[in-house]
Coordinates of C-alpha atoms and ligand atoms in Angstrom, one line a residue:
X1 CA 0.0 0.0 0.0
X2 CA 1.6 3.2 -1.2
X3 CA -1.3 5.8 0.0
X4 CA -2.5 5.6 3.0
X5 CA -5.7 6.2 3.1
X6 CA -7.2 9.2 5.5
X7 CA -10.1 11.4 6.0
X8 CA -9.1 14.9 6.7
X9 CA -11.2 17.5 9.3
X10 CA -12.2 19.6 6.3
X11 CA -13.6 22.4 8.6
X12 CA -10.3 23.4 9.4
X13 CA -8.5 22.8 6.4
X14 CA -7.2 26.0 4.1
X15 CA -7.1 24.4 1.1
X16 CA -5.3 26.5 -2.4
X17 CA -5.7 25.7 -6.0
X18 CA -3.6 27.2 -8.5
X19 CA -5.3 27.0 -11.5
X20 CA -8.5 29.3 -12.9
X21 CA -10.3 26.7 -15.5
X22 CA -12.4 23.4 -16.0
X23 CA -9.6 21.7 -14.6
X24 CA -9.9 23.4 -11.0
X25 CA -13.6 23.5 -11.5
X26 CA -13.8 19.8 -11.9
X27 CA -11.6 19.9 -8.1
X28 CA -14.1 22.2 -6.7
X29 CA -17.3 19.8 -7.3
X30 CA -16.1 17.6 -4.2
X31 CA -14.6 20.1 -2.3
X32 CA -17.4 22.4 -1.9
X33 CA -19.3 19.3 -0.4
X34 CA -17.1 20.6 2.3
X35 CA -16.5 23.1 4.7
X36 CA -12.9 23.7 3.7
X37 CA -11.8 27.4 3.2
X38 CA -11.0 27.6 -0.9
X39 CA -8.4 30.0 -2.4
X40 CA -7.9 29.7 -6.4
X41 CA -4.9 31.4 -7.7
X42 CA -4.9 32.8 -11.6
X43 CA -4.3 35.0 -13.9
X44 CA -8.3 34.9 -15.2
X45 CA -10.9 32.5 -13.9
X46 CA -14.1 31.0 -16.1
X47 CA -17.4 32.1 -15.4
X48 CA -18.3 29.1 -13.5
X49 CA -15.9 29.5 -11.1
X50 CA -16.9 33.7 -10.7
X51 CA -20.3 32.7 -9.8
X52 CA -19.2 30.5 -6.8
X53 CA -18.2 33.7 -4.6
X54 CA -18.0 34.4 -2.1
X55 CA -18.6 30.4 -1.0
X56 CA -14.7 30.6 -2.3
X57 CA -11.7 33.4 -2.8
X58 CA -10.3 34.1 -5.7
X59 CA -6.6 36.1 -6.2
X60 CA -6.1 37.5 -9.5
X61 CA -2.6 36.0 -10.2
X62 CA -0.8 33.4 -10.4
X63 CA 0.3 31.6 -7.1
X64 CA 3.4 32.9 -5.4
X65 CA 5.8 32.3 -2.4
X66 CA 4.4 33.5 0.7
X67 CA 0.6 33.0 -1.0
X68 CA -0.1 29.7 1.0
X69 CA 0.1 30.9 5.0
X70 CA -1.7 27.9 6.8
X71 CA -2.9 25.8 3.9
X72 CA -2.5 22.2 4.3
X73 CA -3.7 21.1 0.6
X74 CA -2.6 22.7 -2.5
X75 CA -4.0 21.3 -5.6
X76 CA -1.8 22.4 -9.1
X77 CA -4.7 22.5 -11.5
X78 CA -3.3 24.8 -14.4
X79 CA -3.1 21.7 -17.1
X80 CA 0.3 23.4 -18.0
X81 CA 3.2 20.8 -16.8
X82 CA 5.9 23.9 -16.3
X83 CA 3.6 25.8 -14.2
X84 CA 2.0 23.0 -12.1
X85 CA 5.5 22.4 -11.2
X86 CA 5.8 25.7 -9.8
X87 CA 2.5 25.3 -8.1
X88 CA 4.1 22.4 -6.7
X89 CA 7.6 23.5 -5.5
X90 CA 5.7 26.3 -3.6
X91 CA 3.4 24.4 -1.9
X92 CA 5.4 21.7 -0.9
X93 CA 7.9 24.4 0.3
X94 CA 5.1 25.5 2.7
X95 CA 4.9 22.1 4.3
X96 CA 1.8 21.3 2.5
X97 CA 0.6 18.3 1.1
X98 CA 0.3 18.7 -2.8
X99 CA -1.5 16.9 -5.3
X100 CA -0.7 18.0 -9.6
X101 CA -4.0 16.9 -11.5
X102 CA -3.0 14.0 -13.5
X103 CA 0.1 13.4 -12.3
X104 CA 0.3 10.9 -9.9
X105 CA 3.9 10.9 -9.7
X106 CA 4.2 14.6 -8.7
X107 CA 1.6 14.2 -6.0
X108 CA 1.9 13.1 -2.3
X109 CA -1.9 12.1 -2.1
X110 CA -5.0 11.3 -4.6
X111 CA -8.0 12.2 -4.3
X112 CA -10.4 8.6 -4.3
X113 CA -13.5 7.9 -6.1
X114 CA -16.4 8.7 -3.4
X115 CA -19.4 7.3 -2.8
X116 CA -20.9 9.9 -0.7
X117 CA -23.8 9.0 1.8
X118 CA -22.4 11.4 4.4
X119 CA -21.2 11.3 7.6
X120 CA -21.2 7.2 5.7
X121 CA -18.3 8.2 3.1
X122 CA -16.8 5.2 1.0
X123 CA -13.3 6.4 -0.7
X124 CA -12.2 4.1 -3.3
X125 CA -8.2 3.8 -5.0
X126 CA -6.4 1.6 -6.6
X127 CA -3.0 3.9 -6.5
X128 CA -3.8 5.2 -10.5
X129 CA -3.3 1.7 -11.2
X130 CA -7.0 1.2 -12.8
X131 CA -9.3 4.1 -12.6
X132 CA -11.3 2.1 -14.5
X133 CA -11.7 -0.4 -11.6
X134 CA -12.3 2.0 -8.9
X135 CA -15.2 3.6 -11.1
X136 CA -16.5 0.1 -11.2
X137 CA -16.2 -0.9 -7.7
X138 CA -18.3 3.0 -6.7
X139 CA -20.8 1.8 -9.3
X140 CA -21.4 -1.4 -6.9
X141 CA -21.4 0.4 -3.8
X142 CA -24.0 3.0 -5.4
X143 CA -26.3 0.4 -6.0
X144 CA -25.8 -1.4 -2.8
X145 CA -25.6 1.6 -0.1
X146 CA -29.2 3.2 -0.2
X147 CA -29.1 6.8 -0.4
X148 CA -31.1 7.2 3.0
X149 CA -28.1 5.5 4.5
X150 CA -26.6 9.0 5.0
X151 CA -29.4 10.2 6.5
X152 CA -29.9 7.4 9.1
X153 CA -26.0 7.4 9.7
X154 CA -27.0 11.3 10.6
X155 CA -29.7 10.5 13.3
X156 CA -27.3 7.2 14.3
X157 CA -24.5 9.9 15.4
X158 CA -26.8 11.6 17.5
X159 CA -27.5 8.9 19.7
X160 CA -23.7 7.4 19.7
X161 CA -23.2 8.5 23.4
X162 CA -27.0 7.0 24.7
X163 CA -25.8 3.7 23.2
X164 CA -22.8 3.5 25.0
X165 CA -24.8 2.2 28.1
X166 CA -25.0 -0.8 26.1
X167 CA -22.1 -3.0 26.6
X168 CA -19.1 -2.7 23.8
X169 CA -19.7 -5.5 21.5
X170 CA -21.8 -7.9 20.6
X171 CA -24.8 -6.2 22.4
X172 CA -24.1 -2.6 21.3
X173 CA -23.4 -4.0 17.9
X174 CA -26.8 -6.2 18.2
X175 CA -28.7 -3.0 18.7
X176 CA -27.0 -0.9 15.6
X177 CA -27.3 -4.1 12.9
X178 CA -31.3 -4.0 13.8
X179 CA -31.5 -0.4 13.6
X180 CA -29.4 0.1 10.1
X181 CA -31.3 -3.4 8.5
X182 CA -34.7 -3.2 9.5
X183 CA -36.2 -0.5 12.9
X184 CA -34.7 2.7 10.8
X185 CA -35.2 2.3 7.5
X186 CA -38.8 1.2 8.1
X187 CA -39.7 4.1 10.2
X188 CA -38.0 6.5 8.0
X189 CA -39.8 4.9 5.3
X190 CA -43.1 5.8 7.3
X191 CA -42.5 8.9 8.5
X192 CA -39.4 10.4 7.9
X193 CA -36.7 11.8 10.7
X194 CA -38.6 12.2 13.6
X195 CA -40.1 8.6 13.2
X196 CA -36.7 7.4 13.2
X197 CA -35.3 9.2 16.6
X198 CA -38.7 7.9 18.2
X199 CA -38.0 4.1 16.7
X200 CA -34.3 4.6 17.5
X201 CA -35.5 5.2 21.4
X202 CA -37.6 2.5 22.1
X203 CA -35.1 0.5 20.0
X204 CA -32.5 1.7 22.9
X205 CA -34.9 1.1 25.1
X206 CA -35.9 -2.7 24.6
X207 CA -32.2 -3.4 24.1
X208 CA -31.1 -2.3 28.0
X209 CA -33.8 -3.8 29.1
X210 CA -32.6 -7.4 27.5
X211 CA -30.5 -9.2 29.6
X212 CA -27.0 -9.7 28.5
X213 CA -26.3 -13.1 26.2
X214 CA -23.9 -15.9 27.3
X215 CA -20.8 -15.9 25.4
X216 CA -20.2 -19.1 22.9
X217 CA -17.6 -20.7 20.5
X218 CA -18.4 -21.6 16.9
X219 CA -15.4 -23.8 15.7
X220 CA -15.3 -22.2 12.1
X221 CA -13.3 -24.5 9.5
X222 CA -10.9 -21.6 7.5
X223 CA -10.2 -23.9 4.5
X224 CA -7.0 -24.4 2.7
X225 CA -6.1 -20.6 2.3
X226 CA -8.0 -19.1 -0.4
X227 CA -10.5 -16.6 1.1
X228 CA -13.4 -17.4 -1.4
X229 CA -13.0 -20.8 0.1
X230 CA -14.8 -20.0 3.3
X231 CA -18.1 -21.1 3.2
X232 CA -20.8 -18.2 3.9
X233 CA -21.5 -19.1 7.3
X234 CA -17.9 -19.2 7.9
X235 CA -17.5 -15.3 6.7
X236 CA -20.7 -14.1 8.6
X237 CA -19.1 -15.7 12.1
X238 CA -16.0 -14.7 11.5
X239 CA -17.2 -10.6 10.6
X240 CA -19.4 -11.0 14.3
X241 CA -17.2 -12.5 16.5
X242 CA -15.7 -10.6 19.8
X243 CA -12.5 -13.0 19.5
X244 CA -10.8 -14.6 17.0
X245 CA -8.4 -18.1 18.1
X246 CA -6.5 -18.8 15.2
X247 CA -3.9 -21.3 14.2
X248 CA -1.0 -20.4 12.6
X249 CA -2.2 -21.7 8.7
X250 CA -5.3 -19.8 8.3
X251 CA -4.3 -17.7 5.7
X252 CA -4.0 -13.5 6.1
X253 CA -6.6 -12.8 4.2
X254 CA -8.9 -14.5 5.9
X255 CA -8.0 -13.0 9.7
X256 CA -8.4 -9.8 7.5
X257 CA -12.3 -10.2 7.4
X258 CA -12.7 -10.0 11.2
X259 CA -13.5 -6.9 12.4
X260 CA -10.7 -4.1 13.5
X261 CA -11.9 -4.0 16.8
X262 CA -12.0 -7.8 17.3
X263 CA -9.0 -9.3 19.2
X264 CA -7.3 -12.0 17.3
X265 CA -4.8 -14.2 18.8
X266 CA -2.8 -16.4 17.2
X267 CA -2.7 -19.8 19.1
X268 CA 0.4 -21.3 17.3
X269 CA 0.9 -25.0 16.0
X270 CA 3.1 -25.3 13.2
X271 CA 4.1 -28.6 12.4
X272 CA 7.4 -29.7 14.5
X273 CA 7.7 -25.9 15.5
X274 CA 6.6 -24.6 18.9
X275 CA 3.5 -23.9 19.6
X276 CA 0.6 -22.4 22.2
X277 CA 0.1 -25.4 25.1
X278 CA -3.4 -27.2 24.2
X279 CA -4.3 -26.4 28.0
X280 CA -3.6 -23.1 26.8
X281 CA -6.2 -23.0 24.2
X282 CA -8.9 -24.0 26.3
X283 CA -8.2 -21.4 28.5
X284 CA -8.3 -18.9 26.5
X285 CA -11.6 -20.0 24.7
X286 CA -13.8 -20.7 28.0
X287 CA -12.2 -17.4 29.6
X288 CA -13.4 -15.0 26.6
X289 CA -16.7 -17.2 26.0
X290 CA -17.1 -17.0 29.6
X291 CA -17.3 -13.0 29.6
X292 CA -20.0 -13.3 27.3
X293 CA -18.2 -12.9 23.9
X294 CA -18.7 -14.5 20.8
X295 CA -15.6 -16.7 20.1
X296 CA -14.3 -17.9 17.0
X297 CA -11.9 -20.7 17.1
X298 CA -10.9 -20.6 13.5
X299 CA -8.9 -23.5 11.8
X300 CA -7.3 -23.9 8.7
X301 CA -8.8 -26.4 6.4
X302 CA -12.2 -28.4 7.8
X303 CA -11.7 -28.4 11.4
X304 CA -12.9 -31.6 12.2
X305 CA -9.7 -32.6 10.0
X306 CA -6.4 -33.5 12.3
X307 CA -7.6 -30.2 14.0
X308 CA -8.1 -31.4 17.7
X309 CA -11.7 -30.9 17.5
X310 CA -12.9 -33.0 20.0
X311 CA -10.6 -32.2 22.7
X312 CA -11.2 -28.4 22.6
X313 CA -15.7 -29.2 22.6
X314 CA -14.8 -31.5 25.3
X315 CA -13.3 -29.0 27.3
X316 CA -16.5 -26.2 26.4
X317 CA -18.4 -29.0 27.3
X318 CA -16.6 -29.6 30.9
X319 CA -17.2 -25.7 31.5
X320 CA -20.7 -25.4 30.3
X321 CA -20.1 -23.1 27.4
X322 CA -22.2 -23.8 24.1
X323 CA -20.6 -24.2 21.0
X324 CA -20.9 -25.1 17.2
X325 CA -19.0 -26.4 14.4
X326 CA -19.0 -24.8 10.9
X327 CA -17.5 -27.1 8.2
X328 CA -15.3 -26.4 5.5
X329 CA -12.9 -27.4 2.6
X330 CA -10.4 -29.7 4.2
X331 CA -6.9 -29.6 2.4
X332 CA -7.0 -32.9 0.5
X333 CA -10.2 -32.0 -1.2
X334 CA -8.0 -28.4 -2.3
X335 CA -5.8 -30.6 -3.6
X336 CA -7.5 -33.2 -5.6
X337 CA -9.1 -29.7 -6.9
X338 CA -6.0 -28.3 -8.3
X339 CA -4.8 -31.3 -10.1
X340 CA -8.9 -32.0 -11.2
X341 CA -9.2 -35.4 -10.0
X342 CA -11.1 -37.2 -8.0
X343 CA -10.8 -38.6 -4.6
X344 CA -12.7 -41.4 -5.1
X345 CA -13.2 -43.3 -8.7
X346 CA -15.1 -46.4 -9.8
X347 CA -12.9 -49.1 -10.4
X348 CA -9.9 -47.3 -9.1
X349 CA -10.4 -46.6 -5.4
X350 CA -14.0 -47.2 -3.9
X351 CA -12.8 -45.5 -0.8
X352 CA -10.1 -43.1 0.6
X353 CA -8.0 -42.6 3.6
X354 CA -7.0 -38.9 5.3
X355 CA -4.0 -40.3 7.6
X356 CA -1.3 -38.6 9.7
X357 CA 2.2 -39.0 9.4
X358 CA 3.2 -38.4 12.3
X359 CA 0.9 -38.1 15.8
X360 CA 1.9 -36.7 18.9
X361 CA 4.3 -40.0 19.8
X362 CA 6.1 -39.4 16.5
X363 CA 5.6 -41.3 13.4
X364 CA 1.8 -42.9 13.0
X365 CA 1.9 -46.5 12.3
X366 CA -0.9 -46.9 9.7
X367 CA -2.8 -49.9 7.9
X368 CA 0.2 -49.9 5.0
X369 CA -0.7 -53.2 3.2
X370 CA -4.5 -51.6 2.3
X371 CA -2.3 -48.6 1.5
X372 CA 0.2 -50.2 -0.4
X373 CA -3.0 -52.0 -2.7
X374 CA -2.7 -51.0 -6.6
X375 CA -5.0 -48.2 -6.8
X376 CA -5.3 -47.2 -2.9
X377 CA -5.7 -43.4 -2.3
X378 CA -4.6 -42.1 0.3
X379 CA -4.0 -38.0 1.7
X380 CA -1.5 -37.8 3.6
X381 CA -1.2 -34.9 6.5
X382 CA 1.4 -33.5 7.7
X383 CA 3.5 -36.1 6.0
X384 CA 6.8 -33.8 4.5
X385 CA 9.3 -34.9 7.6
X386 CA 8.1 -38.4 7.4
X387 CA 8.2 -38.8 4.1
X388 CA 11.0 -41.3 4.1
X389 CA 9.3 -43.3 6.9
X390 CA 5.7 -43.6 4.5
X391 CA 7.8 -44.6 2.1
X392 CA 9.8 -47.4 3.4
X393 CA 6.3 -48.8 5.4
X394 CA 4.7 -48.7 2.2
X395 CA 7.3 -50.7 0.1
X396 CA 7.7 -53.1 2.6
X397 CA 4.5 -53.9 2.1
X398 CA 4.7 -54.5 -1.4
X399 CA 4.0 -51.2 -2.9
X400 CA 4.7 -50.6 -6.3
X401 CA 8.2 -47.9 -6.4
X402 CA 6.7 -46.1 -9.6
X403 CA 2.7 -45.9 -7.2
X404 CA 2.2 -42.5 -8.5
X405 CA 2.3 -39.4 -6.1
X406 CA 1.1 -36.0 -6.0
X407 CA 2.7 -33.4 -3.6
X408 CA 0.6 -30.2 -3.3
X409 CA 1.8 -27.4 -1.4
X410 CA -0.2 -24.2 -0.5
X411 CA -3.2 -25.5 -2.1
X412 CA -5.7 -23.3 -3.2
X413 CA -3.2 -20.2 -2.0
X414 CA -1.1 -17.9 -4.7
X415 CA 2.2 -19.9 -4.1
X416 CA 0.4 -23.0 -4.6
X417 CA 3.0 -25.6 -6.2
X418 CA 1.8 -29.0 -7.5
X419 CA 4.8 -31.9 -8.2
X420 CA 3.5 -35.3 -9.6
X421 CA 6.7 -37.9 -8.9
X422 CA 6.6 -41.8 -7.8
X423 CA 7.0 -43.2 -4.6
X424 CA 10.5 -44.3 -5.3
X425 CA 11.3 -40.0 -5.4
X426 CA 8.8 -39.1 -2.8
X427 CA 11.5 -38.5 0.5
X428 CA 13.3 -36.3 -2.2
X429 CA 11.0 -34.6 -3.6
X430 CA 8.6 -33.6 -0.1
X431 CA 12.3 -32.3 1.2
X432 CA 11.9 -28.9 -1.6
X433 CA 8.2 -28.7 -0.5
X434 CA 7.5 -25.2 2.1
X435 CA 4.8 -24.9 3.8
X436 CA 1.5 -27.2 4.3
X437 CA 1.9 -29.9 1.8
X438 CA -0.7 -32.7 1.3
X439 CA 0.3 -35.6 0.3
X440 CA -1.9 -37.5 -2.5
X441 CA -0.7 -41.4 -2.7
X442 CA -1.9 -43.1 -5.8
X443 CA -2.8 -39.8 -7.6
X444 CA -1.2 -38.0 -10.4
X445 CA -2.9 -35.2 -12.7
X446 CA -5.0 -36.1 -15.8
X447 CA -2.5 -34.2 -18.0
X448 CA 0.6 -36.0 -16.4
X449 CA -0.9 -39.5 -16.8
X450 CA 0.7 -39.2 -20.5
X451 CA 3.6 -38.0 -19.2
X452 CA 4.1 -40.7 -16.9
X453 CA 5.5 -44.3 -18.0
X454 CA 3.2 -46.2 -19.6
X455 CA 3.0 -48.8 -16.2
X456 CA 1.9 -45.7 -14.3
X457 CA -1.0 -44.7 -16.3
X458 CA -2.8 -47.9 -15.3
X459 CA -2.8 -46.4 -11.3
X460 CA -2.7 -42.7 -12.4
X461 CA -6.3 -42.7 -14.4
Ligands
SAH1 N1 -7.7 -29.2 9.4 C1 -6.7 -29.2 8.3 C2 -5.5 -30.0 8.5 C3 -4.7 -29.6 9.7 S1 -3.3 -30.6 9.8 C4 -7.4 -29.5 7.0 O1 -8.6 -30.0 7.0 O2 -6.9 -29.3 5.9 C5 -2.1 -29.6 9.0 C6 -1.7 -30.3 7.6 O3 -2.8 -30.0 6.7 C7 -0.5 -29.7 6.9 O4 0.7 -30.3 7.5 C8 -0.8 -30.1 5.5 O5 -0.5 -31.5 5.3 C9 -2.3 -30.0 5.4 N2 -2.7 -28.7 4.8 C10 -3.4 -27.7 5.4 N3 -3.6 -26.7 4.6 C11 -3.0 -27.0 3.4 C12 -2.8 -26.3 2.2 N4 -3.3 -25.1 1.9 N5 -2.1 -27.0 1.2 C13 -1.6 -28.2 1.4 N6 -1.7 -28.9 2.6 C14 -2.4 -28.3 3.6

């Protein structure tokens, strides 16, 4: 992110455009939706721009040193390059933030697309990279904000400070969601503002007299990374919980959904690396729920999936505390996706195994003649380190060397990589793999069948 993005206190912004013309008239349409105090420098000005005195001030000459005392924003609206660097020099000479129309590298800030539904303002950039998607992103959010948004987000502001006897959280936020989806827009829709403050009251009124919920956990599966992954329900917990428990492979851009002033808290767990005590985990999830806030124990991939599932409910369960699970994609289905196969097959493999390669005593022992069967399919977890260990269980047990094997790292994510090899190369191979890697025994990808030796094809299709 190069700009940052801000909203400036207008009100007490001077704010100096050097430039007389459609160029600094096409500035002036937004600013004049605020109460900044305007100053246009030049020689002559259009007529437009005449008839807005005395709303703004105009000086008969070009912008000079010692012309900017106090302004904070200087726009360089002239259209002529030479002069706009003037404009520029000057104002950024006066400690003030400049911005040259059209020239994004000249200017220390941009001014956003808007979609205005004020004191409800949505700016929009994309860093000059593609107006063209910023316009289209405002034409969304046009459609999708009502325009009597800005009007209830007016009355809303009024009654900020009686809400605050509500508990921060999920009761104060309980008691805004009904009024912005249904209790205001209804009355306003019957009877304009004063209906509203009056709904707005007893609104107030019926939530303070509610007693306050008991907290809870959902256990919300994250999937493999990818955010459009997340199943809906997933997305709608995750943007209304108080508390966010994390492990350490739900993706960034997930965590990014929760809202800022949730608390997220990372919990850990990363293969052979350290991690957060289990103990730990359960204390943290029955001490928040146990305030009365709505926790979100989020896990990457499905969470009933080597995720621990049952001995966190187990513990929610030993401290009374109600909880939920929310499925999701688990990371050998991500998998089988990116190489578009299936898990399962007539004739090839009538069923499949998820196994772990290693459990908390070290390496798993597994059924490894069924594995070992022509066709067998197996996803193997966590399975990189032991690798060499699957390997020589499985050829022991009369496994073919050339079984093929899939490796898929980072499913579903950007840096996903996808390496089709043999079972005689697997130990080698899983050794360049970073990151979550599945594991996919006796699959390789419809395009690599042909690519594999003929023998191969037999187990790969
Ligand atoms: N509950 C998770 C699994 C947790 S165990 C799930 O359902 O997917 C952690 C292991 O899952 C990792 O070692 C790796 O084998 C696998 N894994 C998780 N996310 C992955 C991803 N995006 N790509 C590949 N493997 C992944």
């Amino acid at each position: 992110m190069q700009f940052y993005p801000v909203f400036l206190d207008m009100a007490r912004t001077r704010v100096v455009i050097g430039g007389g013309d459609e160029i600094a008239l096409a500035k002036l349409r937004l600013l004049l939706k605020t109460d900044a105090k305007i100053t246009l420098h030049a020689e002559s000005f259009i007529p437009q721009i005449e008839a807005l005195q005395p709303r703004v001030t105009l000086v008969p000459h070009a912008l000079r040193d010692g012309d900017l005392q106090g302004a904070r924003v200087v726009y360089a609206a002239t259209g002529c390059d030479a002069e706009d660097a003037r404009i520029a020099r000057i104002g950024r000479d006066a400690g003030a933030l400049v911005n040259v129309v059209d020239n994004l590298d000249a200017s220390d800030f941009l001014t956003p697309a808007i979609v205005d539904r004020a004191p409800l303002v949505v700016a929009i950039g994309t860093e000059g990279a593609a107006p063209m998607l910023a316009r289209k992103v405002k034409a969304h959010l046009e459609e999708v904000l009502p325009t009597s948004l800005g009007l209830l987000t007016q009355i809303a502001k009024r009654f900020r400070k009686l809400a605050e006897h509500l508990p921060q959280g999920a009761r104060r936020r309980a008691f805004w969601s009904e009024y912005f989806d249904t209790s205001g827009p209804r009355a306003l829709e019957q009877g304009g503002t004063a209906q509203v403050e009056q709904a707005l009251d007893s609104l107030l009124n019926r939530h303070l007299a509610q007693a306050a919920p008991a907290g809870l956990v959902d256990f919300v599966s994250a999937g493999p990374g990818a955010a459009d992954l997340l199943t809906l329900r997933a997305r709608k917990l995750i943007d209304r919980a108080d508390v966010v428990i994390h492990d350490r492979l739900v993706a960034p851009e997930i965590l990014e959904l929760a809202r800022r002033e949730a608390q997220v808290i990372c919990v850990g767990k990363q293969g052979f690396g350290p991690s957060t005590p289990q103990a730990e985990i359960h204390r943290l999830m029955i001490e928040h729920a146990g305030q009365g806030a709505h926790v979100v124990r989020l896990k990457g991939g499905d969470a009933s999936v080597f995720g621990r599932l049952e001995e966190e409910t187990n513990a929610l369960d030993a401290a009374g505390i109600d909880w939920q699970v929310v499925p999701g994609v688990t990371a050998a289905s991500a998998a089988a996706a990116s190489i578009g196969r299936s898990l399962t097959r007539r004739g090839r493999n009538q069923s499949l195994r998820l196994i772990t390669a290693h459990d908390m005593q070290g390496y798993a022992e597994q059924d490894w003649r069924a594995l070992a069967a022509p066709g067998a399919v197996t996803a193997i977890y966590m399975g990189k380190k032991a690798a060499r260990f699957v390997q020589a269980r499985l050829l022991m047990n009369d496994a073919a060397p050339d079984t093929p094997v899939t490796l898929v790292g980072n499913a579903s994510r950007m840096d996903q990589r996808i390496e089709t090899t043999t079972l005689a190369e697997l130990p080698q191979r899983a050794g360049a793999f970073a990151g979550p890697t599945v594991i996919l025994l006796g699959l390789a990808p419809t395009g690599a069948a042909q690519r594999l030796a003929p023998e191969l094809q037999e187990h790969a299709v």
